[in-house]
XYZ file of C-alpha atoms in Angstrom:
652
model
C 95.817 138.287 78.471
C 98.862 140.715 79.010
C 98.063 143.699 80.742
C 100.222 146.336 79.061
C 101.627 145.947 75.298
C 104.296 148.482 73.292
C 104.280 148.920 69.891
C 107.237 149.032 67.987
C 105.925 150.749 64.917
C 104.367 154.264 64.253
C 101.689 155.805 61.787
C 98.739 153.406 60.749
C 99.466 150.142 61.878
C 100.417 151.699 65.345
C 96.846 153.276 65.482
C 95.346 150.026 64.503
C 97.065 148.101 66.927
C 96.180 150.409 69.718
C 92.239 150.345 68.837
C 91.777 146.893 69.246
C 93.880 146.775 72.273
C 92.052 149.334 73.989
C 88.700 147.576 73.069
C 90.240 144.762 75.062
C 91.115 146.300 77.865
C 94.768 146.320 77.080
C 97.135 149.064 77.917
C 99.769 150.604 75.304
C 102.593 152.287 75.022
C 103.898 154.131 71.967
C 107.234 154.763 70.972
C 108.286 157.815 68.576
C 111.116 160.010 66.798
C 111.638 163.503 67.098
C 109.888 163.913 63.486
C 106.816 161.895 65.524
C 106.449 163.950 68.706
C 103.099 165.018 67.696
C 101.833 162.189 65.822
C 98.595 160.743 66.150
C 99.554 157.104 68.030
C 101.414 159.187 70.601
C 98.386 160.873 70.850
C 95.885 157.442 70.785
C 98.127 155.522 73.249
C 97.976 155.341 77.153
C 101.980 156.065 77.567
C 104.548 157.080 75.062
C 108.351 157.015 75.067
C 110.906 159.174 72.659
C 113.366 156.991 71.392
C 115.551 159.035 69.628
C 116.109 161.207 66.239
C 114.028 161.029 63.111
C 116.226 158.459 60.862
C 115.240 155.351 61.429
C 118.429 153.916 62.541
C 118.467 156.277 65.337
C 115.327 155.316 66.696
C 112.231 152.460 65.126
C 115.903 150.258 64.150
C 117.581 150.776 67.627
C 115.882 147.489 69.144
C 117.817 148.322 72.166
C 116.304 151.410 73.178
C 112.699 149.758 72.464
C 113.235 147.088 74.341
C 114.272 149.278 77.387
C 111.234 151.219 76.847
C 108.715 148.387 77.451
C 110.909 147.271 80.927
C 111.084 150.729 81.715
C 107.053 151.643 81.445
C 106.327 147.464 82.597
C 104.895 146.618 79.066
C 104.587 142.473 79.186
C 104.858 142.099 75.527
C 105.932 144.374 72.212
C 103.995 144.141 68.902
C 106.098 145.130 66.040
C 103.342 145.984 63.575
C 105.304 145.317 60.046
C 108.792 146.944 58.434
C 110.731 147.746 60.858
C 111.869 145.155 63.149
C 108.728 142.949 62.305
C 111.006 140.668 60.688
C 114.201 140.733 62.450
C 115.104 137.280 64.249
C 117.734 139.062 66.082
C 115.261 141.430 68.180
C 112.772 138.553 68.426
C 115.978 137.115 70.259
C 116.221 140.415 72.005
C 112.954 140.865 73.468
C 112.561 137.190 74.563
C 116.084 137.314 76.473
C 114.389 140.719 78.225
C 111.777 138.345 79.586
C 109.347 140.093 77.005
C 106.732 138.664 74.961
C 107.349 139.440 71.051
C 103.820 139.592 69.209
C 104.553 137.490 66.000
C 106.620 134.662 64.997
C 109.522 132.863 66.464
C 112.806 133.822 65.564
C 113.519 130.392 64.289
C 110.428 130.609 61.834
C 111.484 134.252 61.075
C 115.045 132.693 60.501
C 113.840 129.650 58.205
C 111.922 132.558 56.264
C 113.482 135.317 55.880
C 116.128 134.745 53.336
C 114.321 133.901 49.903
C 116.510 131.336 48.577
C 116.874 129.164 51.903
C 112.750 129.646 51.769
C 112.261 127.999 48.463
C 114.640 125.070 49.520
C 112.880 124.320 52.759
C 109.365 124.890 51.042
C 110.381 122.328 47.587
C 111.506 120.074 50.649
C 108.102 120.360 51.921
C 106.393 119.713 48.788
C 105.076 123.038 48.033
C 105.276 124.586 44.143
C 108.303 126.976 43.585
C 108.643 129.173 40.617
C 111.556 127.650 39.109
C 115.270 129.679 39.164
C 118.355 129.854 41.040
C 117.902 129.831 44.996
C 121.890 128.955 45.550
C 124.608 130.217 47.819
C 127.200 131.062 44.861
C 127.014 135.320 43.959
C 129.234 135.340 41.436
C 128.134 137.819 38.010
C 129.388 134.977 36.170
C 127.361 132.365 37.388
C 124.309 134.140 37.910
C 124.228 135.148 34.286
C 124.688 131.825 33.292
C 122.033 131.037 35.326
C 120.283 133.216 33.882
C 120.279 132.118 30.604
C 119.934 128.344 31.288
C 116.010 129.601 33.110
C 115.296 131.291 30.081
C 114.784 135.439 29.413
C 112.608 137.580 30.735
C 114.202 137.026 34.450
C 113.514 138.647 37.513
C 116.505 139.366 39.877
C 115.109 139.716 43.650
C 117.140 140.529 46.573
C 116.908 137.491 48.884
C 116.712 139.641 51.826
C 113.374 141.665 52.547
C 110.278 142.636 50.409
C 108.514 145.584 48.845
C 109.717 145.514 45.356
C 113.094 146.917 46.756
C 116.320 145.318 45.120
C 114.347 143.810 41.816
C 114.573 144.089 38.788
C 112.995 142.873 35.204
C 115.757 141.779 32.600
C 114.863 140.981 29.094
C 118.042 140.565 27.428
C 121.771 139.203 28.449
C 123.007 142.652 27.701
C 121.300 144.379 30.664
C 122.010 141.627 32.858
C 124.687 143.215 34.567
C 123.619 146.818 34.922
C 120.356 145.178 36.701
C 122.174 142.520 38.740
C 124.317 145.990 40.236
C 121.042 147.933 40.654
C 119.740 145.169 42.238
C 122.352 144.922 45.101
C 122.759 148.538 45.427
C 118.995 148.658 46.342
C 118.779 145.740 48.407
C 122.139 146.862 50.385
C 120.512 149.873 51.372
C 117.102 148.364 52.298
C 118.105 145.877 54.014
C 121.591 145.402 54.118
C 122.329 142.203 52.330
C 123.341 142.606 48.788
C 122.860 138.858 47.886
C 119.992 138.006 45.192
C 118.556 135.176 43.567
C 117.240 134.840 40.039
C 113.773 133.259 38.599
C 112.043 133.071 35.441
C 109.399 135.981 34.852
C 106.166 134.531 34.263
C 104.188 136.756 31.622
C 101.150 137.431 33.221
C 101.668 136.828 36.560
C 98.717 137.043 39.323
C 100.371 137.817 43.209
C 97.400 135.880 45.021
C 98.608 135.169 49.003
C 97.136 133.157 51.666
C 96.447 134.602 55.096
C 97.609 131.784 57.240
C 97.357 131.517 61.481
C 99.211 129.363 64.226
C 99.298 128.734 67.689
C 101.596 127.199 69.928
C 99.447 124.143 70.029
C 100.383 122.946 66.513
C 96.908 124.052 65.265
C 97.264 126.409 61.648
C 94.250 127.839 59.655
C 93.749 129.790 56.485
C 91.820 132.842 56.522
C 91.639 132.519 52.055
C 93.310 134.176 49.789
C 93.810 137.914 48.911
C 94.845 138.938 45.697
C 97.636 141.976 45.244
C 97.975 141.234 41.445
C 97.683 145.783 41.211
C 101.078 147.032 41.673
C 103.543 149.881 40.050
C 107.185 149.633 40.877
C 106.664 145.909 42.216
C 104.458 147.292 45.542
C 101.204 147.166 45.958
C 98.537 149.955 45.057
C 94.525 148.288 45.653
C 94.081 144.881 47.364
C 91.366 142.909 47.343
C 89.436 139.381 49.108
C 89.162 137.151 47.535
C 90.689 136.982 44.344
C 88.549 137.797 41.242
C 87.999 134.550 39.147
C 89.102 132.016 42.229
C 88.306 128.473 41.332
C 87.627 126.041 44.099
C 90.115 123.611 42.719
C 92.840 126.178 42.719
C 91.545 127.765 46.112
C 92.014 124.224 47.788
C 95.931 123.414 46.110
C 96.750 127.066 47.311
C 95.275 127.094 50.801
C 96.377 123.341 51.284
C 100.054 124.537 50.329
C 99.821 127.789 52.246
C 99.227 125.346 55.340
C 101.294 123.008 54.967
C 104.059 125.840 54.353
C 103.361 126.874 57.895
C 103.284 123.474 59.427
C 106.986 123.047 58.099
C 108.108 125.904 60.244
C 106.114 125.139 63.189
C 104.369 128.516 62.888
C 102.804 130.544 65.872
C 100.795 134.100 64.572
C 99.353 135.288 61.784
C 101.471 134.999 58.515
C 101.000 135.202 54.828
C 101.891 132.874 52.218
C 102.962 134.547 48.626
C 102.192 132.426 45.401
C 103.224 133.663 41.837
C 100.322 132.600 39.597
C 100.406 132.041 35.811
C 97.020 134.031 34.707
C 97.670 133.536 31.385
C 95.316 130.079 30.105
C 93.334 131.416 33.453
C 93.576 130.480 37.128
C 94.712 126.935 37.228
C 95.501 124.422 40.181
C 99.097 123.081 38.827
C 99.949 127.023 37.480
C 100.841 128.740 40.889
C 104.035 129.168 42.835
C 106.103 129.817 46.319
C 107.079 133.200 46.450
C 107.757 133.788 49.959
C 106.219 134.348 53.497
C 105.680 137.019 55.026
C 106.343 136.397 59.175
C 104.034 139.316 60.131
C 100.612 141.267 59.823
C 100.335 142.244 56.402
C 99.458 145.989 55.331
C 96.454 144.603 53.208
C 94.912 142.239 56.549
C 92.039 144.379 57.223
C 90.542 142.901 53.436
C 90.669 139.870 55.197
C 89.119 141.057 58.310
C 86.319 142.180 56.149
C 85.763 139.198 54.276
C 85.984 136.975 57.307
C 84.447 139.232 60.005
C 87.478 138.861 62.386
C 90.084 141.188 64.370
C 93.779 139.576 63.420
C 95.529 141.771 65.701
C 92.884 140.355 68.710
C 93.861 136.701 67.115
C 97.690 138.154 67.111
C 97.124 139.158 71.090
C 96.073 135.874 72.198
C 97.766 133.722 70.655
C 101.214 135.201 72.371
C 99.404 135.458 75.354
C 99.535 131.757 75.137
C 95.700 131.039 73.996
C 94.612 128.686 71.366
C 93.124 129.919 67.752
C 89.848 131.597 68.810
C 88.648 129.430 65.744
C 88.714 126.265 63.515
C 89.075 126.042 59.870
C 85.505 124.676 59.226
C 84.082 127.888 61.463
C 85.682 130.564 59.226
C 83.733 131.479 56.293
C 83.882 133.826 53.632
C 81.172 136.740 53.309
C 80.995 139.633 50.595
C 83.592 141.308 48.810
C 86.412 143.719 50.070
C 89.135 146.114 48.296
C 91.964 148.460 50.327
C 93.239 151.348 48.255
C 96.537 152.371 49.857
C 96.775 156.384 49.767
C 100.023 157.820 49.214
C 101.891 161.064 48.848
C 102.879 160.362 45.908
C 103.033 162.172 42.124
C 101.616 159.569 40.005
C 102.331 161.307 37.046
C 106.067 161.240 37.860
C 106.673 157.937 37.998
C 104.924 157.874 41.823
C 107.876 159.951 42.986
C 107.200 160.067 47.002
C 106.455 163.506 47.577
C 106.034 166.075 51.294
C 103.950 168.079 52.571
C 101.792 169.860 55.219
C 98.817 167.782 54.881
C 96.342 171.097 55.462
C 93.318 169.601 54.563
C 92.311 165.809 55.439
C 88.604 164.663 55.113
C 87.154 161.218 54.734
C 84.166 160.074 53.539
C 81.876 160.585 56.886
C 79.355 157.316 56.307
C 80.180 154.181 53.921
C 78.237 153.893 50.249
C 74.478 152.870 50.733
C 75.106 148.669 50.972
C 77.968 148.992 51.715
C 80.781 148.986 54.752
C 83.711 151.272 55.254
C 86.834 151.860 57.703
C 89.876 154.223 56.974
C 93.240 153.290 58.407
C 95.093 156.391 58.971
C 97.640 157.209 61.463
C 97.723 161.086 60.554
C 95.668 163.835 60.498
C 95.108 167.423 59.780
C 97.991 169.268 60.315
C 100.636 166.644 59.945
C 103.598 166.783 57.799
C 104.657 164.138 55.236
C 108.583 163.180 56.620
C 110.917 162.298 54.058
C 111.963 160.017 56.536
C 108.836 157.137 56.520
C 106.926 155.862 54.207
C 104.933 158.245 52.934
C 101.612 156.297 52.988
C 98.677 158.692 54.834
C 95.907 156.027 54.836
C 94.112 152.929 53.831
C 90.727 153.357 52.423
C 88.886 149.878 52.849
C 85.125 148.884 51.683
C 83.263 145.910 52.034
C 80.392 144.970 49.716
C 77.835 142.143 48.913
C 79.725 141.177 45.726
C 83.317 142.588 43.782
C 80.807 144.671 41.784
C 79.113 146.648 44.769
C 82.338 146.621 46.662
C 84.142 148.736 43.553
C 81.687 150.844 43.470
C 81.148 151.949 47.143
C 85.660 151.860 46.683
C 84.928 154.432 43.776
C 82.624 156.788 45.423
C 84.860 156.844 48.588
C 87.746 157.777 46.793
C 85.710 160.350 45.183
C 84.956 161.895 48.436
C 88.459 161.803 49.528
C 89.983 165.600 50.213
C 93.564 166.103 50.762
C 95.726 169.149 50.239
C 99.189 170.299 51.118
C 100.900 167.572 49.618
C 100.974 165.260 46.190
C 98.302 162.448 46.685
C 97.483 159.703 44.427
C 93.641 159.492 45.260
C 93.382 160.395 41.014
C 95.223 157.714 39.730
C 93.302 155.202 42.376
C 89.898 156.337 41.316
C 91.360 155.820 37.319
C 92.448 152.147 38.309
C 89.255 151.419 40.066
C 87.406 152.348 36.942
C 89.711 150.487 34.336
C 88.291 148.295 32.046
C 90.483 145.162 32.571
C 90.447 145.738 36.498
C 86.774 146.415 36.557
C 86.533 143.069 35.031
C 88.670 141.430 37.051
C 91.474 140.551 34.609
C 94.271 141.461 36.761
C 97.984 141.067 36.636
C 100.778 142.528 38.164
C 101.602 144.546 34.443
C 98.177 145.793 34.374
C 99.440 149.445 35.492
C 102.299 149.528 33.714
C 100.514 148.964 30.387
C 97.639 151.961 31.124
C 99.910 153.869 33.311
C 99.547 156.654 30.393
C 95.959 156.952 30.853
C 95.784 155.669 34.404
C 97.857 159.114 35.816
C 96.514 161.424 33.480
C 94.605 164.193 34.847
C 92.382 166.143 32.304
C 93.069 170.055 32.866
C 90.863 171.942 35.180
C 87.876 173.155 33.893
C 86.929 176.584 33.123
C 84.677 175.973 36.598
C 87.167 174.599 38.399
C 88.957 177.743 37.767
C 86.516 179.819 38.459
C 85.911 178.562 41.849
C 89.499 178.599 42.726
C 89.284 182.574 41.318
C 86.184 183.138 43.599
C 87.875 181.348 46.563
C 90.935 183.545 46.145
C 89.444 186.547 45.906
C 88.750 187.061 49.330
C 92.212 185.447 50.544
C 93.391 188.227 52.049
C 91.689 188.125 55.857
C 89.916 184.842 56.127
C 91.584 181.876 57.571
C 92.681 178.966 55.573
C 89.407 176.946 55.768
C 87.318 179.105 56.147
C 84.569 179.426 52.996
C 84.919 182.692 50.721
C 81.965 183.272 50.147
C 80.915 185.754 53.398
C 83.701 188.197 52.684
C 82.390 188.695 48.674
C 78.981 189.653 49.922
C 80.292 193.309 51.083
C 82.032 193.855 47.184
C 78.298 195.626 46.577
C 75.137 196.634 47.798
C 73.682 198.780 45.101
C 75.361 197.888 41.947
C 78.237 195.128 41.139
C 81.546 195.684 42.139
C 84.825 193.592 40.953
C 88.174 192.434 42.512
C 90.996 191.246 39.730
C 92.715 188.074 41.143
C 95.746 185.895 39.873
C 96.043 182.582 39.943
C 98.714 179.929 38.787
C 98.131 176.294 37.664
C 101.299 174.130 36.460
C 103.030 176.785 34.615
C 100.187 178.548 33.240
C 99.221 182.045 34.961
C 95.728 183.204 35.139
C 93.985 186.608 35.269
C 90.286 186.677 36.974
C 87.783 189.188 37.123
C 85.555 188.325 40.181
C 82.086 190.607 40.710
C 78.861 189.821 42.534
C 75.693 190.329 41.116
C 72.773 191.729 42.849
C 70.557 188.444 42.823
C 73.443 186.884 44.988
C 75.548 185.486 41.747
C 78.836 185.392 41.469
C 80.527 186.230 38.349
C 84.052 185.161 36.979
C 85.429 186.079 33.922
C 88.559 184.742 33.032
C 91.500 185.574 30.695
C 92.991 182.709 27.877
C 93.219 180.091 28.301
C 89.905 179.491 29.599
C 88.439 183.065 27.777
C 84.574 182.569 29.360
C 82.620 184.311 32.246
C 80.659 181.874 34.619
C 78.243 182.668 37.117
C 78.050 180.645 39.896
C 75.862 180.068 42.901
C 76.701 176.876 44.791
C 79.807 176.286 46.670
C 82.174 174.379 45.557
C 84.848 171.193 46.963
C 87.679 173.420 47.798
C 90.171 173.786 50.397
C 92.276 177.437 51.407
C 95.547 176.668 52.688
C 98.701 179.244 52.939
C 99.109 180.684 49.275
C 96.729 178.115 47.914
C 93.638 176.834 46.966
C 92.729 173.412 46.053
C 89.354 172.563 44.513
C 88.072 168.772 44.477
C 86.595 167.334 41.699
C 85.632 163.818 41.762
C 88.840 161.931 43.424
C 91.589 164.726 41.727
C 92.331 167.879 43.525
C 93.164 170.784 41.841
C 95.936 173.015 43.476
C 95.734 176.903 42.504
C 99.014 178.785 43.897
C 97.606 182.108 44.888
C 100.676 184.993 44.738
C 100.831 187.789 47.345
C 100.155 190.877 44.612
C 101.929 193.185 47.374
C 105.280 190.544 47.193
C 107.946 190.785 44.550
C 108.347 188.060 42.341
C 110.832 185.953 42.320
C 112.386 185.720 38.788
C 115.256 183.319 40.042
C 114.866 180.281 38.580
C 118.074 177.702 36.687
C 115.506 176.374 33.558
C 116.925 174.450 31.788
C 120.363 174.956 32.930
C 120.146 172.949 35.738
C 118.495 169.531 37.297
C 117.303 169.617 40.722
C 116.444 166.677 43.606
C 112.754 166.099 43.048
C 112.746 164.889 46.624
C 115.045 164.583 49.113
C 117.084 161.592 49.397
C 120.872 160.449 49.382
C 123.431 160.769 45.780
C 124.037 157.083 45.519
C 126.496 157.375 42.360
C 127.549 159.992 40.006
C 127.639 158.872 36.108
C 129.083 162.105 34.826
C 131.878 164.181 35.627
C 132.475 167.861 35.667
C 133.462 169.358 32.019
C 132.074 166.260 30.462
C 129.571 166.563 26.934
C 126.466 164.723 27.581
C 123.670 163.667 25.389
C 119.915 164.243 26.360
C 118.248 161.326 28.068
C 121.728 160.184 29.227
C 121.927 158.462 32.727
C 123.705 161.152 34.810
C 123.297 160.164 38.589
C 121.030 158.206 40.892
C 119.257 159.079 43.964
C 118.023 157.184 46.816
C 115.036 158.108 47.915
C 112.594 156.106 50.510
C 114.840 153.430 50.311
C 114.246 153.373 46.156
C 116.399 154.704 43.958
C 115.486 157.117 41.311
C 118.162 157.859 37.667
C 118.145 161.848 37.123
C 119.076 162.025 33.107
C 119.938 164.963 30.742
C 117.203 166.641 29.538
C 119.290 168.057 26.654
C 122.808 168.101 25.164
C 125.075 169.683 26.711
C 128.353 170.440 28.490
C 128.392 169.704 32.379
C 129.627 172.552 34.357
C 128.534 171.202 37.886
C 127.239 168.035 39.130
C 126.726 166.413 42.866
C 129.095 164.369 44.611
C 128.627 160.663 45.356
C 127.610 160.537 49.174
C 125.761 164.278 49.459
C 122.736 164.262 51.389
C 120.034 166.297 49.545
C 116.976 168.224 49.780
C 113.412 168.888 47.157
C 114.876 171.336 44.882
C 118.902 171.078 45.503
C 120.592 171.585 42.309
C 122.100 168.476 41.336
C 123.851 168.974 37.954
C 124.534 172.120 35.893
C 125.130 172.614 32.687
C 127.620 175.246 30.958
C 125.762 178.363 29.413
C 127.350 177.543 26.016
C 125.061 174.225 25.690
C 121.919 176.829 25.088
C 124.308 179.632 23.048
């Protein structure tokens, strides 16, 4: 077993590596970015080594300066976590010429895998299921449309390089074939710089069940089952599960049988993951799933399998480099229980799951797991952390375990209820709506299921007149207490003989709201509010809530409501464009500019798109009007830059 390991990764999946390698005695060292100096695996590992600035191609890309790190500190081996340079053949390459040990695949397998098309050649040559399309070399529009059209509309367009959902796109008529084809390579240029796609038919109600495959050097290759990651928006994944709901045994045998045999055609070594496309629509059937692709690398969504299984992957990961055999057969693992991961994101679900930053101010987890039930969060931040527009903006992974699907969505339920974040956007809400859906509760599961009750799934019901009122109460006494500290001690002095009241303001969204707050005599708290709410409550418990600079945000179930709490002795600011302008909604790059300067536009026109986390995001006219300013291609933005402007006579 090596001695001393670095990890070339950061946030979660850098924590997780270093827990099991300290429970094995192993010794790590962390690498990190200027945005990452403080960040909690810097902080959980035994070394640590800055590798350069915050954009990733300046430090978790530059394989040369990671590399140097693990000869310089005497690491014997680097684990690469996933993204990053998980996949990359060509540091594989690098690290084994260093007389390092890389933690995952070979670069050859890496090599015969990484490029969809070539995949799905080698895997039909193999004699495992493709989804049928074009996998060829030829990138001309001309062809591809053709293409196109001979497979049959809806397609799917994938970039051939990389994963995520990044570079894809859904066409459902020849028309829009070429505006998605050049989407398509835009995206998949910038993610992962290879604009070449392929194109497959788009099967209607397609299930994204995977197989968690394992190799050693020895030629021996197991399944661990299946996981199914059918619950996505925007083509990534939101809530995995183990196994997959409805799972026959005939189709669990073709699947794991192919998954295998996929592996044995690369000569695999480490733990991998084998994609399938299922057809859900006459059910789950053996001759109705697909190749997608593999995945040479832990998977974000392993610890289901962990749980289902009752194994460590990364331990499994650890000794097979080191040169051991699988620390099991096939007949010895079993499957126990039921497990779900909810993936927790700074996100606005509302707003199309726009990526959003922040301070995160307030972080608590459910301290003990559901009654029945088992728990572990995968985080690799915590309180006091900031949200970089530079990484993924993931902050954890809430995963249960139960005795059954049912008891294991509802212990993932309650958790999620329990969650409390504020500072930033979160999408705890619409996770807690999705775990309760109908369809999903049921198990009937496809990868459209969000998009068809995204409507209901992101809605948040206004804040109750309650809700309010504790944010009122908690604001009251903002002016001395510190930003988690409870209110309640500082109201106690408003009156000792008869009641006494303090006026407070509050604003929600766009509405602004007037509160009277008093304490009674008996020890209740009064709060009479102004329209919209137009009711006085008295209340005597505390509340969920969280202070944090200028705020308040009060939990409710798995939504958080955030209050902004003005200074009364600051002047407002009365600044603001309206509707004459359109601002970044995040920071992120101008990929290309639509519209020009002077031009009439119509509302809902396309005006420019920005790339943002590696996605890319169309800004569109919210009106008519005349353009007076608008961004130039290539300008690097920040939240709230003004992006276009319109001419004052489009409102006259």
């Amino acid at each position: 077993m090596f001695a001393k390991i670095l990890i070339a990764n950061r946030g979660e999946i850098a924590c997780r590596v270093i827990r099991t390698a300290r429970r094995m005695g192993v010794r790590t060292v962390a690498v990190y970015s200027d945005a990452d100096a403080g960040a909690l695996h810097v902080e959980m590992a035994d070394e640590a080594v800055h590798i350069g600035p915050s954009p990733v191609g300046e430090s978790y890309l530059r394989g040369d300066k990671i590399v140097a790190a693990a000869l310089a500190t005497g690491a014997e081996a680097i684990h690469p976590g996933y993204g990053f340079l998980s996949e990359n053949p060509d540091f594989v390459d690098q690290v084994t010429a260093a007389g390092l040990v890389f933690i995952g695949a070979s670069a050859a397998s890496i090599r015969a895998m990484g490029l969809k098309d070539a995949a799905k050649r080698l895997m039909e040559k193999a004699g495992v299921p493709v989804v049928p399309g074009y996998h060829g070399e030829a990138q001309e529009i001309v062809l591809l449309a053709s293409k196109a059209r001979e497979i049959g509309y809806p397609v799917l367009i994938k970039a051939r390089a990389g994963g995520g959902g990044k570079g894809m796109r859904r066409v459902e008529h020849p028309d829009d074939f070429s505006e998605a084809l050049s989407g398509a390579r835009r995206e998949a240029k910038a993610a992962f710089g290879d604009d070449r796609v392929l194109v497959e038919k788009y099967v209607e109600k397609p299930r994204h069940i995977e197989v968690q495959v394992f190799g050693d050097i020895f030629g021996n290759v197991v399944h661990l089952y299946e996981r199914d990651c059918s619950a996505q928006r925007r083509h990534q994944k939101v809530i995995e599960e183990a196994p997959a709901p409805g799972m026959t045994p005939a189709l669990r045998k073709a699947m794991t049988e192919a998954a295998v045999k996929a592996a044995k055609a690369i000569d695999y070594s480490g733990a991998g993951t084998i994609e399938f496309i299922v057809d859900a629509s006459q059910g789950l059937k053996a001759d109705r799933f697909w190749f997608m692709e593999m995945n040479t690398r832990l998977q974000v969504e392993h610890p289901v399998t962990e749980m289902v299984t009752g194994t460590d992957l990364v331990e499994w990961q650890l000794r097979v480099a080191s040169g051991e055999k699988l620390p099991k057969t096939q007949s010895e693992i079993t499957l126990s229980g039921h497990a779900f991961e909810a993936r927790i994101y700074a996100e606005d679900a509302a707003k199309g799951f726009l990526p959003a930053t922040g301070t995160l101010h307030h972080l608590k987890f459910p301290d003990t797991a559901p009654e029945g039930a088992s728990m572990r969060i995968e985080t690799g931040v915590q309180t006091g952390d900031a949200i970089s527009p530079f990484y993924d903006p993931m902050i954890a992974k809430l995963v249960v375990h139960g005795k059954n699907r049912q008891a294991a969505l509802e212990a993932l339920g309650i958790s999620l209820s329990q969650t409390e974040i504020a500072g930033s956007t979160v999408n705890t809400a619409f996770l807690a709506a999705l775990a309760a859906d109908a369809d999903f509760s049921a198990g009937d599961v496809d990868t459209g299921l969000i998009g068809r009750h995204q409507q209901a799934l992101t809605a948040v019901p206004p804040p109750s007149s309650e809700i309010v009122a504790a944010a009122a109460l908690a604001a009251s006494g903002a002016g001395a207490q510190a930003p988690t500290r409870e209110p309640w001690s500082s109201l106690a002095g408003y009156a000792h003989f008869h009641a006494m009241a303090r006026r407070t303001r509050l604003r929600y969204g766009e509405d602004d709201i007037l509160a009277l707050v008093s304490m009674r005599p008996d020890g209740r708290f009064q709060v009479a509010l102004d329209a919209p709410y137009d009711s006085a409550l008295d209340l005597r418990a505390a509340p969920r809530l969280a202070r944090w600079p200028g705020h308040v945000t009060v939990f409710s179930g798995a939504v958080g409501y955030s209050f902004a709490v003005p200074d009364p002795l600051a002047r407002a600011d009365e600044i603001a464009a309206g509707a004459d302008s359109l601002r970044a909604p995040m920071p992120g790059l101008v990929k290309l500019v639509r519209a020009a300067k002077g031009e009439t536009v119509i509302k809902g026109q396309p005006l420019l798109i920005l790339e943002a986390m590696k996605m890319e995001h169309t800004i569109s006219a919210t009106h008519d009007g005349t353009i007076a300013e608008i961004a130039t291609e290539g300008a690097q933005v920040t939240d709230g830059t003004v992006l276009v402007r319109f001419a004052e006579e489009a409102h006259g």
